[in-house]
PDB file of C-alpha atoms in Angstrom:
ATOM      1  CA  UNK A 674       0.000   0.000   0.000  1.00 75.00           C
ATOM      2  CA  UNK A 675       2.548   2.388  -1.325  1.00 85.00           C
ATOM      3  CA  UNK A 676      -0.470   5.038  -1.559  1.00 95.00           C
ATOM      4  CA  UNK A 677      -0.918   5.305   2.108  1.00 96.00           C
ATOM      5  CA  UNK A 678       2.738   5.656   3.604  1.00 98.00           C
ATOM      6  CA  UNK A 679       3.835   9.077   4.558  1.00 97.00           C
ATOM      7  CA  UNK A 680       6.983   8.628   6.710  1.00 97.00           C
ATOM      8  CA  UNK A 681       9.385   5.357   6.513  1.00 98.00           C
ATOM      9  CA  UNK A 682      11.605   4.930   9.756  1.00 98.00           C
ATOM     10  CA  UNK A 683      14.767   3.573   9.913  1.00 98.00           C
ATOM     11  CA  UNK A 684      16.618   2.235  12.386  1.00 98.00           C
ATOM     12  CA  UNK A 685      20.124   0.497  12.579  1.00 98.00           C
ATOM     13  CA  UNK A 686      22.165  -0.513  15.310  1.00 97.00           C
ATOM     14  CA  UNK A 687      25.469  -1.100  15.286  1.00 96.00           C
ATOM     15  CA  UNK A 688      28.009  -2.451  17.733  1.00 95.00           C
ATOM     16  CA  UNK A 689      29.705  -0.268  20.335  1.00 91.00           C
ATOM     17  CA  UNK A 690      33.003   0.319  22.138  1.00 88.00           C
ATOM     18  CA  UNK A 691      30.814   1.408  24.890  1.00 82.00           C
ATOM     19  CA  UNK A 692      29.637  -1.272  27.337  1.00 75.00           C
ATOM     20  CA  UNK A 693      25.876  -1.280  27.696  1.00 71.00           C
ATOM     21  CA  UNK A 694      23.402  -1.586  30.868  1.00 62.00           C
ATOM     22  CA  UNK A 695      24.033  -2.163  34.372  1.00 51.00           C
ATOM     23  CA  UNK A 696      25.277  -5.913  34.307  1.00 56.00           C
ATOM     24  CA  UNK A 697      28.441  -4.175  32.649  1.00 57.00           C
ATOM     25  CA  UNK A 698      29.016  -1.555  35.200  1.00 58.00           C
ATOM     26  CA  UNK A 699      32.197  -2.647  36.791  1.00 60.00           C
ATOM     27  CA  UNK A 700      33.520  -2.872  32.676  1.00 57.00           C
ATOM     28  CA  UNK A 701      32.803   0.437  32.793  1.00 58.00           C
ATOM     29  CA  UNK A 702      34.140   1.699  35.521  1.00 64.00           C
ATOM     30  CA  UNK A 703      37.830  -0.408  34.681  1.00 59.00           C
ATOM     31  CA  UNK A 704      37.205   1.282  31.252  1.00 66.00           C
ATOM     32  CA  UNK A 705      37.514  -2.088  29.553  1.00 76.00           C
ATOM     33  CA  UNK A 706      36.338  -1.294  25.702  1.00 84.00           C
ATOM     34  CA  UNK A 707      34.013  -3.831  24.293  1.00 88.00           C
ATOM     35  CA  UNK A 708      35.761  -5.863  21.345  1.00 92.00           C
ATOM     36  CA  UNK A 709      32.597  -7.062  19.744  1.00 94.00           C
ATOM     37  CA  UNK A 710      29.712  -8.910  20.393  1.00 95.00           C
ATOM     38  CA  UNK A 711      28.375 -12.588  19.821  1.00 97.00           C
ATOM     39  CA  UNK A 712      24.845 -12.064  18.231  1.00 98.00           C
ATOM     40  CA  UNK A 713      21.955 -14.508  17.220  1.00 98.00           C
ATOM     41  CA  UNK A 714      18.042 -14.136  17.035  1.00 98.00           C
ATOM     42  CA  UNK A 715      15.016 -16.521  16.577  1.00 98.00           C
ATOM     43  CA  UNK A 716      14.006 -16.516  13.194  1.00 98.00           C
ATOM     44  CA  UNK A 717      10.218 -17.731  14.595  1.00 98.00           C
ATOM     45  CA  UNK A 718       9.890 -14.878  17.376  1.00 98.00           C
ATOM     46  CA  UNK A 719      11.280 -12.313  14.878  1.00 98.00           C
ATOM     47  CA  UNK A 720       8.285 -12.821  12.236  1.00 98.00           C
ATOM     48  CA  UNK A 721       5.610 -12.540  15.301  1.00 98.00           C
ATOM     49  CA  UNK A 722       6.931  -9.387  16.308  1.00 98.00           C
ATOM     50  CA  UNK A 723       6.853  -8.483  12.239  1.00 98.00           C
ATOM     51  CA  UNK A 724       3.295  -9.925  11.263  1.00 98.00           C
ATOM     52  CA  UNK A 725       2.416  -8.174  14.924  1.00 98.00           C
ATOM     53  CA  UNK A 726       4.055  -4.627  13.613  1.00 98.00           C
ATOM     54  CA  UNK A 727       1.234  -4.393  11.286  1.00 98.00           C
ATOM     55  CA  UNK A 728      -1.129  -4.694  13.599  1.00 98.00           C
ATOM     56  CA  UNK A 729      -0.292  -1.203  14.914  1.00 98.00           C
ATOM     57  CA  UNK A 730      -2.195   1.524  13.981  1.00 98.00           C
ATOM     58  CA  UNK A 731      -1.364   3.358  10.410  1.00 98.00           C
ATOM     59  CA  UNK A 732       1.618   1.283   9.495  1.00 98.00           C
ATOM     60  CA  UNK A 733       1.602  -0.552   5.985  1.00 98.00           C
ATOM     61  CA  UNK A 734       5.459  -1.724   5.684  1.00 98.00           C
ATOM     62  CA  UNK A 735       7.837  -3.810   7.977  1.00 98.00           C
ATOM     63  CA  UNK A 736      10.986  -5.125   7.431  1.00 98.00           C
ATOM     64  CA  UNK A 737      13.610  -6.286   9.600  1.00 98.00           C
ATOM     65  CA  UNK A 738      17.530  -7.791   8.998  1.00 98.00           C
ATOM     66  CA  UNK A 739      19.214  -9.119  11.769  1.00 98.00           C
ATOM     67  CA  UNK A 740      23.170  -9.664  11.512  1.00 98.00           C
ATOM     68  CA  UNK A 741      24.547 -13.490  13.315  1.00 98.00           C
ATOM     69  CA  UNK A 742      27.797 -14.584  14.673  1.00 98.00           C
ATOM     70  CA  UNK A 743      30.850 -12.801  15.949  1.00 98.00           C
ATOM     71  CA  UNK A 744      30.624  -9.147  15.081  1.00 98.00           C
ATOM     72  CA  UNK A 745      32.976  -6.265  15.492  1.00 97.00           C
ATOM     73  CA  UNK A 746      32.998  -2.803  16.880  1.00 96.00           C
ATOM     74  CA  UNK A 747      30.950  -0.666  13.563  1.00 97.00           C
ATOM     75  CA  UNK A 748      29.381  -3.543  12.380  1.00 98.00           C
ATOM     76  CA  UNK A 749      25.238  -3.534  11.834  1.00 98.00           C
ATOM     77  CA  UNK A 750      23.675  -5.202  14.402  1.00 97.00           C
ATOM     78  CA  UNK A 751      19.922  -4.584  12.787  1.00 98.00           C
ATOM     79  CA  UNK A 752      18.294  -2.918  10.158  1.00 98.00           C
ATOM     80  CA  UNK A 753      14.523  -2.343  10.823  1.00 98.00           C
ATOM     81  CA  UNK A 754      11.964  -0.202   8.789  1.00 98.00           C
ATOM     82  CA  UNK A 755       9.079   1.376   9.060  1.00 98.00           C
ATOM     83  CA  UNK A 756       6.547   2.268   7.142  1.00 98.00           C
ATOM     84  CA  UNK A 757       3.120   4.406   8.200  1.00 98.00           C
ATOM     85  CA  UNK A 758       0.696   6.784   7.177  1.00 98.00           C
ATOM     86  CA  UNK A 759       2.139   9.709   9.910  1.00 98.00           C
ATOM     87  CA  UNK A 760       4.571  10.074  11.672  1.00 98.00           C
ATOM     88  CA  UNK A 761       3.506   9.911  15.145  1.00 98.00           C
ATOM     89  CA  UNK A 762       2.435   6.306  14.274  1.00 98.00           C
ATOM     90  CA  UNK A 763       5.569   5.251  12.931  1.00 98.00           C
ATOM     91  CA  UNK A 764       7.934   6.233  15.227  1.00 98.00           C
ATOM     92  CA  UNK A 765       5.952   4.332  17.628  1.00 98.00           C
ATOM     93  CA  UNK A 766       6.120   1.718  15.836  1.00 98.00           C
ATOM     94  CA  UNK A 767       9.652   1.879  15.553  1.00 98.00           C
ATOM     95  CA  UNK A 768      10.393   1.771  18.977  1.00 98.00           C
ATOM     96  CA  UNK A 769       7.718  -0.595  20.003  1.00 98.00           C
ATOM     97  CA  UNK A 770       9.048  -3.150  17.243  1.00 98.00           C
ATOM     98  CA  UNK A 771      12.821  -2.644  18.406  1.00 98.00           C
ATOM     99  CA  UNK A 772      12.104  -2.823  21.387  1.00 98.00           C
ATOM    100  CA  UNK A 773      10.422  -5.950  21.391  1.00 98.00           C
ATOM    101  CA  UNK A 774      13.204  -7.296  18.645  1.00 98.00           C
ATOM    102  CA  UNK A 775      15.804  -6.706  21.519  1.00 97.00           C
ATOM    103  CA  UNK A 776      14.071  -7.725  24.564  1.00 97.00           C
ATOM    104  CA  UNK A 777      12.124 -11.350  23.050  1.00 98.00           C
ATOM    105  CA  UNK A 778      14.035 -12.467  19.834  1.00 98.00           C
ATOM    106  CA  UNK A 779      17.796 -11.939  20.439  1.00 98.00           C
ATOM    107  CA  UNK A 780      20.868 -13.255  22.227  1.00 96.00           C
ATOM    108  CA  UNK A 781      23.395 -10.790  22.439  1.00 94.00           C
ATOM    109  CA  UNK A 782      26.821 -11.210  24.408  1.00 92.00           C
ATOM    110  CA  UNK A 783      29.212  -8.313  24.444  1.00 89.00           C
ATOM    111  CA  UNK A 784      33.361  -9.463  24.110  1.00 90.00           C
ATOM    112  CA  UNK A 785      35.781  -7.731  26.071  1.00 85.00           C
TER     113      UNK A 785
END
């Protein structure tokens, strides 16, 4: 429905020197840089949280790539987009659908 979509949303994640959350507090307080990170997904929980996506309110296009294996610091973690009619709708649905892509459908383990 190409007609209907006002705003496309990207984002893309990508990995980080900087260690994340509070389980890697004392890594940041040593200053230890993160290397890179070990990264998988389930294939079966990522296409819920797609086909679910569309279910939001005014958005008409979803896709979403998802990197595996050992990946270094400036490598894509994600690519997710969003399509909608406006653009309050799809940036919710951007962060609603990354959010639930990082908290239910991947593993992700940062290397020091």
């Amino acid at each position: 429905m190409p007609q209907k979509i006002g705003m496309y949303l990207f984002h893309d994640g990508v990995v980080r020197e900087d260690a994340k959350g509070k389980k890697y507090a004392l890594a940041r307080r040593i200053r230890k840089p993160v290397t890179g990170m070990q990264f998988s997904f389930d294939a079966a929980k990522l296409e819920a949280v797609i086909q679910e996506a569309y279910t939001l309110p005014g958005i008409y296009y979803v896709r979403a790539w998802l990197n595996e294996g050992v990946l270094e610091v400036g490598d894509d973690i994600m690519r997710v987009l969003i399509g909608g009619d406006i653009r309050p709708h799809v940036i919710d649905a951007l962060q609603h659908t990354v959010g639930r892509i990082k908290n239910e459908c991947v593993i992700e383990t940062e290397l020091y």
